[in-house]
Short mmCIF file of C-alpha atoms in Angstrom, two decimals:
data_model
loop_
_atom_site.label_atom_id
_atom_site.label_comp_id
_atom_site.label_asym_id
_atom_site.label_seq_id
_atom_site.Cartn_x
_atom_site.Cartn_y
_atom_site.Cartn_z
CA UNK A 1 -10.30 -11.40 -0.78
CA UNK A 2 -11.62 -9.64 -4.32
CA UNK A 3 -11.26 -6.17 -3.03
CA UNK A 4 -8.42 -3.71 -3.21
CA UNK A 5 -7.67 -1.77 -0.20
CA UNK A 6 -7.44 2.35 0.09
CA UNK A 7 -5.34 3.06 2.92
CA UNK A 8 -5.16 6.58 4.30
CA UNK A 9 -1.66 8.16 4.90
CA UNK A 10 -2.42 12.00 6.24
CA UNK A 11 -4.19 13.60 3.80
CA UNK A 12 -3.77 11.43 0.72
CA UNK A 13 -5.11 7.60 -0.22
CA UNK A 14 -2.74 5.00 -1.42
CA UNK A 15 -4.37 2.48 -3.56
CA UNK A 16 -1.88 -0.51 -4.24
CA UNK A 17 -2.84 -2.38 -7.37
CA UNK A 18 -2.04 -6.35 -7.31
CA UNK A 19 -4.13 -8.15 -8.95
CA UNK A 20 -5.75 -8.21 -12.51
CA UNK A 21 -8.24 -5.80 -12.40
CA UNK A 22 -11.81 -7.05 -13.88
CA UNK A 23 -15.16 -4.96 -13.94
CA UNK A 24 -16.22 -5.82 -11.01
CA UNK A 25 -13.49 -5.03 -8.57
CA UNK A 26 -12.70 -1.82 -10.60
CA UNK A 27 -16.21 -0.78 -10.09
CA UNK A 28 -15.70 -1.62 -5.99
CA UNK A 29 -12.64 0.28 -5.79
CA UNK A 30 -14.30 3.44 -7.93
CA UNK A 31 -16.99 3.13 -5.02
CA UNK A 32 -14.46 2.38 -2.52
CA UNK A 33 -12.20 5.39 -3.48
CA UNK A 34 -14.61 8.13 -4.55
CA UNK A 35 -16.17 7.66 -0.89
CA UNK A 36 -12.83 7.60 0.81
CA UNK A 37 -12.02 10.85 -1.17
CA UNK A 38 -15.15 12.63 0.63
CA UNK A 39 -14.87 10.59 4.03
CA UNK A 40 -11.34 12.09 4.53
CA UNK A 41 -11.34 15.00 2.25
CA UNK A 42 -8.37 13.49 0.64
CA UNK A 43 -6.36 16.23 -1.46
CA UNK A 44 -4.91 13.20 -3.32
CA UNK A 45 -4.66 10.10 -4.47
CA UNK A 46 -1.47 7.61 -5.26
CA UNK A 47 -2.02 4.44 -7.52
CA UNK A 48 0.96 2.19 -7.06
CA UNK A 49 1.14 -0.30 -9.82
CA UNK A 50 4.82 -1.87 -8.84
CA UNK A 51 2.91 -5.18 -9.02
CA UNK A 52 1.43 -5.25 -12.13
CA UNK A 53 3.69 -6.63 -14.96
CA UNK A 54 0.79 -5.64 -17.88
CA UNK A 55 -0.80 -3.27 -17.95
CA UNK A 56 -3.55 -3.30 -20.93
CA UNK A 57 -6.26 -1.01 -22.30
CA UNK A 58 -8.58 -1.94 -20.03
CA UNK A 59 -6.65 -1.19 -17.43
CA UNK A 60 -5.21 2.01 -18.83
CA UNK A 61 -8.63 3.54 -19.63
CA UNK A 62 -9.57 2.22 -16.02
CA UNK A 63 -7.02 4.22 -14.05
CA UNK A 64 -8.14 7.25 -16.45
CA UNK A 65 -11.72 6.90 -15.22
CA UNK A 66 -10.44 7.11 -11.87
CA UNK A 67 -7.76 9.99 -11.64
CA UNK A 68 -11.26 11.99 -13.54
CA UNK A 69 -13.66 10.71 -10.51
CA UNK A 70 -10.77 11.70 -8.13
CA UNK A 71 -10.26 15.29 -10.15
CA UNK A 72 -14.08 16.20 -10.03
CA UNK A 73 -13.61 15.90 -5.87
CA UNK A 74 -11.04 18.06 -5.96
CA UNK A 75 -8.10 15.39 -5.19
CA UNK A 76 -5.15 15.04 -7.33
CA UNK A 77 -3.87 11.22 -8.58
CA UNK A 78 -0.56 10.39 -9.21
CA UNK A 79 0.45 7.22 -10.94
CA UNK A 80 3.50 5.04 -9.53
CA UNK A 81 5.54 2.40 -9.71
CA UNK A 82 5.31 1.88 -13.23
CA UNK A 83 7.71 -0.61 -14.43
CA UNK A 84 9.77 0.16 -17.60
CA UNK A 85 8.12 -2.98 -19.94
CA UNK A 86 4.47 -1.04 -19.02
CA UNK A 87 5.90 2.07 -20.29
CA UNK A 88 7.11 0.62 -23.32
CA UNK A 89 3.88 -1.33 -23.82
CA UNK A 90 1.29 1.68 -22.96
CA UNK A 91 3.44 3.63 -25.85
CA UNK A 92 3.00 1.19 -27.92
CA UNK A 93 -0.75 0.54 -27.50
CA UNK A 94 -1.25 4.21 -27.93
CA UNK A 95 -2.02 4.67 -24.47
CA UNK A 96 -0.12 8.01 -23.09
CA UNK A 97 -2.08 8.05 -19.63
CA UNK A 98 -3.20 11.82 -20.67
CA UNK A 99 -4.45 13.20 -17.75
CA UNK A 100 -2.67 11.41 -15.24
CA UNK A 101 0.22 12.67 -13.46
CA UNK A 102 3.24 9.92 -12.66
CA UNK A 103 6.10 9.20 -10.57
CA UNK A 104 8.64 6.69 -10.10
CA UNK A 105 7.47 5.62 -6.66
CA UNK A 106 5.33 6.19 -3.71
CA UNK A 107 7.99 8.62 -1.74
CA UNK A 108 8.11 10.90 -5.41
CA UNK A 109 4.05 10.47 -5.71
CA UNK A 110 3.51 12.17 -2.28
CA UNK A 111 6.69 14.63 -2.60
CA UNK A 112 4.37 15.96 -5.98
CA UNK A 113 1.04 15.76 -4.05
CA UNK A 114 2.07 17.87 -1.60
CA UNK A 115 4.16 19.98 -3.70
CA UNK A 116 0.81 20.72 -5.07
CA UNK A 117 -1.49 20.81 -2.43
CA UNK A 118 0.63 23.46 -0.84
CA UNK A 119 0.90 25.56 -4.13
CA UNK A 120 -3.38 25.22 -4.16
CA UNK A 121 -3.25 26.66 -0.54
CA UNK A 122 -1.38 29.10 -1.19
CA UNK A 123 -2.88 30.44 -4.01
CA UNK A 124 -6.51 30.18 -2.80
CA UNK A 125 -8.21 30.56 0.40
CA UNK A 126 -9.21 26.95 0.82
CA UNK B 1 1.39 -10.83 -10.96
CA UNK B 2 2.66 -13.20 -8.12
CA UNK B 3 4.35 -10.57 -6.26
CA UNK B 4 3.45 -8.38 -2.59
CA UNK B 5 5.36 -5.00 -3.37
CA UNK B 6 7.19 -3.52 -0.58
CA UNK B 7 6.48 0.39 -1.41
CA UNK B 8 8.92 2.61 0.37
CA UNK B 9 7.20 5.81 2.56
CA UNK B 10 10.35 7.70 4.14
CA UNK B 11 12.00 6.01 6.29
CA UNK B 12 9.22 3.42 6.97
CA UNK B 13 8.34 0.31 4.13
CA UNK B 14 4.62 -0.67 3.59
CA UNK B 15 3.40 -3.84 2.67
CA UNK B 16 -0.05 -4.33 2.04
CA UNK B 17 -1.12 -8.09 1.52
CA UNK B 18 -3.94 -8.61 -0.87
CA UNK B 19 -3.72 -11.93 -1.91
CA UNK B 20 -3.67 -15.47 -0.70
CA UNK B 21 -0.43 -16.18 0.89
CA UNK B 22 1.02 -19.53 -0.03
CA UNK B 23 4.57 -21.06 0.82
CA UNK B 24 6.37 -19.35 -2.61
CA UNK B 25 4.95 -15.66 -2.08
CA UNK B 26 6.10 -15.91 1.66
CA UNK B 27 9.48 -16.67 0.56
CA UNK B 28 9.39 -13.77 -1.96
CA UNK B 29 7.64 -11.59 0.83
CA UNK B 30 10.62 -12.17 2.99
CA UNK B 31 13.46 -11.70 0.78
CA UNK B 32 12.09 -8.67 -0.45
CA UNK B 33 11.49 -7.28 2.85
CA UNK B 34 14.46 -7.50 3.82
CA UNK B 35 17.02 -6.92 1.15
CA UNK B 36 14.25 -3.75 0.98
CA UNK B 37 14.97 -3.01 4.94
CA UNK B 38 18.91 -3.12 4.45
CA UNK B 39 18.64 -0.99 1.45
CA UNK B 40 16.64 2.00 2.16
CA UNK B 41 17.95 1.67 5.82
CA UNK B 42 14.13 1.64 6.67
CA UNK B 43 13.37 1.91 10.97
CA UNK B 44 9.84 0.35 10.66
CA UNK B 45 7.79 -1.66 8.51
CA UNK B 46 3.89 -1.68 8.27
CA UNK B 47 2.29 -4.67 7.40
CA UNK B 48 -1.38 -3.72 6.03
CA UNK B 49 -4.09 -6.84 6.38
CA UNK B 50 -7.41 -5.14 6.04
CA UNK B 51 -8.14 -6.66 2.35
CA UNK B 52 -7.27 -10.15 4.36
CA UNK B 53 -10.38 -11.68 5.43
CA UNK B 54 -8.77 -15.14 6.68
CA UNK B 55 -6.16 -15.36 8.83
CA UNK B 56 -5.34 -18.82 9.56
CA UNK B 57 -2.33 -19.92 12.26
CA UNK B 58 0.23 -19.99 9.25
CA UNK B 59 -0.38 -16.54 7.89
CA UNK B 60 -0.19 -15.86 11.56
CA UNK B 61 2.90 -17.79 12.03
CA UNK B 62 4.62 -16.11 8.96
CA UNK B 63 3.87 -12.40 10.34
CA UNK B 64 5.71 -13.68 12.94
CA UNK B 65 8.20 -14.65 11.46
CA UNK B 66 8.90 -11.33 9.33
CA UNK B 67 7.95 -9.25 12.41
CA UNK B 68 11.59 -11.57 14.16
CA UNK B 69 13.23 -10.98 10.50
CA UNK B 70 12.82 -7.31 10.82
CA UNK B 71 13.77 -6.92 14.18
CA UNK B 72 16.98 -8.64 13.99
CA UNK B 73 17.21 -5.89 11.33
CA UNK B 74 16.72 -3.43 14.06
CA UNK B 75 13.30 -2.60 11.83
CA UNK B 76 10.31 -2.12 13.82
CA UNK B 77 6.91 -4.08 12.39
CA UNK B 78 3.18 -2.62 12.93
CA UNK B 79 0.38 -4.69 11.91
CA UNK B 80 -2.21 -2.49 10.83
CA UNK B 81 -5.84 -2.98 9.27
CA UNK B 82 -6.94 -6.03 10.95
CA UNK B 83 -10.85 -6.60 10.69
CA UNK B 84 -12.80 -7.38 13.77
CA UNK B 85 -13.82 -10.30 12.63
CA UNK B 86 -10.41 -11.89 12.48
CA UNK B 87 -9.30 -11.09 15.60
CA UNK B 88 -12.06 -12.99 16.86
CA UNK B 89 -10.65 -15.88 15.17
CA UNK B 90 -6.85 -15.48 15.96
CA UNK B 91 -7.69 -15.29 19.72
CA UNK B 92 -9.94 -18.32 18.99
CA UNK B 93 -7.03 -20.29 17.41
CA UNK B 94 -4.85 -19.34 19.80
CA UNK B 95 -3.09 -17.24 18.25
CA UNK B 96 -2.47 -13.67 19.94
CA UNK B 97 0.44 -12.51 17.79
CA UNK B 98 3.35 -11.79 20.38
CA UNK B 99 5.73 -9.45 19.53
CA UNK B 100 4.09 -7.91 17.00
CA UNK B 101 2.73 -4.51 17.65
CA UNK B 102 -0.54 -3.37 16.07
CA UNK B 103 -1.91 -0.45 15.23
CA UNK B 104 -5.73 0.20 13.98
CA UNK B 105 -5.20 1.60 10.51
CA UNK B 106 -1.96 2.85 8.54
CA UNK B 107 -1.79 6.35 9.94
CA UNK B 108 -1.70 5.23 13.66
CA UNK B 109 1.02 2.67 12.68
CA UNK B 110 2.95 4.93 10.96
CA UNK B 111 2.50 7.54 13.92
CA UNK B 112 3.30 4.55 16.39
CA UNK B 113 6.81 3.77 14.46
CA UNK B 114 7.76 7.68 14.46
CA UNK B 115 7.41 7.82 17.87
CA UNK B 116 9.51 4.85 18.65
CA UNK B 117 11.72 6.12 15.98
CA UNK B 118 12.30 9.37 18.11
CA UNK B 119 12.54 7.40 21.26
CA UNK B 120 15.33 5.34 19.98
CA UNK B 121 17.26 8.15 19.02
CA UNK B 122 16.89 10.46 21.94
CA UNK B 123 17.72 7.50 24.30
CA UNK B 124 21.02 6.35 22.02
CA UNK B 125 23.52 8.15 19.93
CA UNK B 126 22.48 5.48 16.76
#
C-alpha cells in the first residue's frame, strides 16, 4: 500500500499526505504527480497535509521540490491543512515554505487555484 | 499519524484511505465522518480506495457500514478508485458491496453525487 494517491478533481490534483514520507515514496509520488500534471494538463495542484502531525526538514524541502516540478509545468500548488503545531515547528526550524502558496483547507486551496487560473486566462491567450 | 482525514470539497466530504485499516482507525474513520457530515451539512461523501490494494470482507464490511452511517445521515456515499484487480476478488469473496454506489474515479463520483444532489431537490422542497 506504499504509494500515495493523486486524485483528479476538474482541472486540479489533490494529493493527500498520510503517511511518513521516506525517499522512496516521495520519489513515486514526484513521478506519479509530474505525469498526472501532463496527463490531465492540471492547472494545479493541492497538497493536503491534515494528517501529518510533523512535519520535518525532510519533508519541508520535499514539498518544495514538488510545488518547483509542478511550477515548471505550468500548474500552481497550494499547501493545506496545515495544523497549527507544524506551523509553529516549520518557524522554528527555519523552514518558511518560500515558494509555496497555503491555505487552511482543501475548499480555500481550490477557491485560490481557480482564483488564479482564471486571472492567467484572462490575462493571456492560453 | 494514525488518522484518515475527512477533507471537505463543497458540499461533498472526501476520504481517501491509504493505509491499513484496523479495528481503532475504523472507529476514528466513523466518528469523524460523521460528526464531519452533521457539521458541514455535507449531501455526499466519496470514499477514495485506489491506493488500497487488498480489500478483504471486513474492509468490505466496514464500507458498508459507513455507506448505512451516512445514509441515515441523509449523506449519499460513492466508492470511487477501485482497482480491477480487487473487484475480482470482492466478487470472489462474495462480496458485491450492496448499497453502495460506485463510481470509476473521483470526478465521476463527485459528478454522480451532484446529480443526485439536484434530483433530490427538484423532487422535494428539502
Amino acid at each position: 500500500m506504499e504509494q500515495i494517491p493523486v486524485l483528479k478533481l476538474g482541472e486540479f490534483l489533490l494529493v493527500s499526505i498520510q503517511i511518513e514520507l521516506h525517499d522512496e515514496l516521495v520519489l513515486g509520488l514526484q513521478e506519479d504527480l509530474t505525469t498526472r500534471i501532463s496527463e490531465t494538463r492540471a492547472r494545479g495542484v493541492l497538497i493536503d497535509i491534515s494528517a501529518l502531525e510533523i512535519v520535518d526538514s525532510f519533508i519541508g524541502r520535499t514539498l518544495g521540490h514538488i510545488a518547483a516540478m509542478a511550477r515548471v509545468l505550468d500548474a500552481e500548488t497550494v499547501l493545506v491543512g496545515m495544523r497549527p503545531a507544524v506551523a509553529i515547528t516549520l518557524v522554528e526550524l527555519g523552514m518558511t515554505l518560500k515558494g509555496i502558496r497555503t491555505a487552511l483547507d482543501v475548499d480555500k486551496g481550490m477557491a485560490m487555484l481557480k482564483a488564479s487560473a482564471d486571472a492567467g486566462e484572462s490575462s493571456s491567450s492560453r
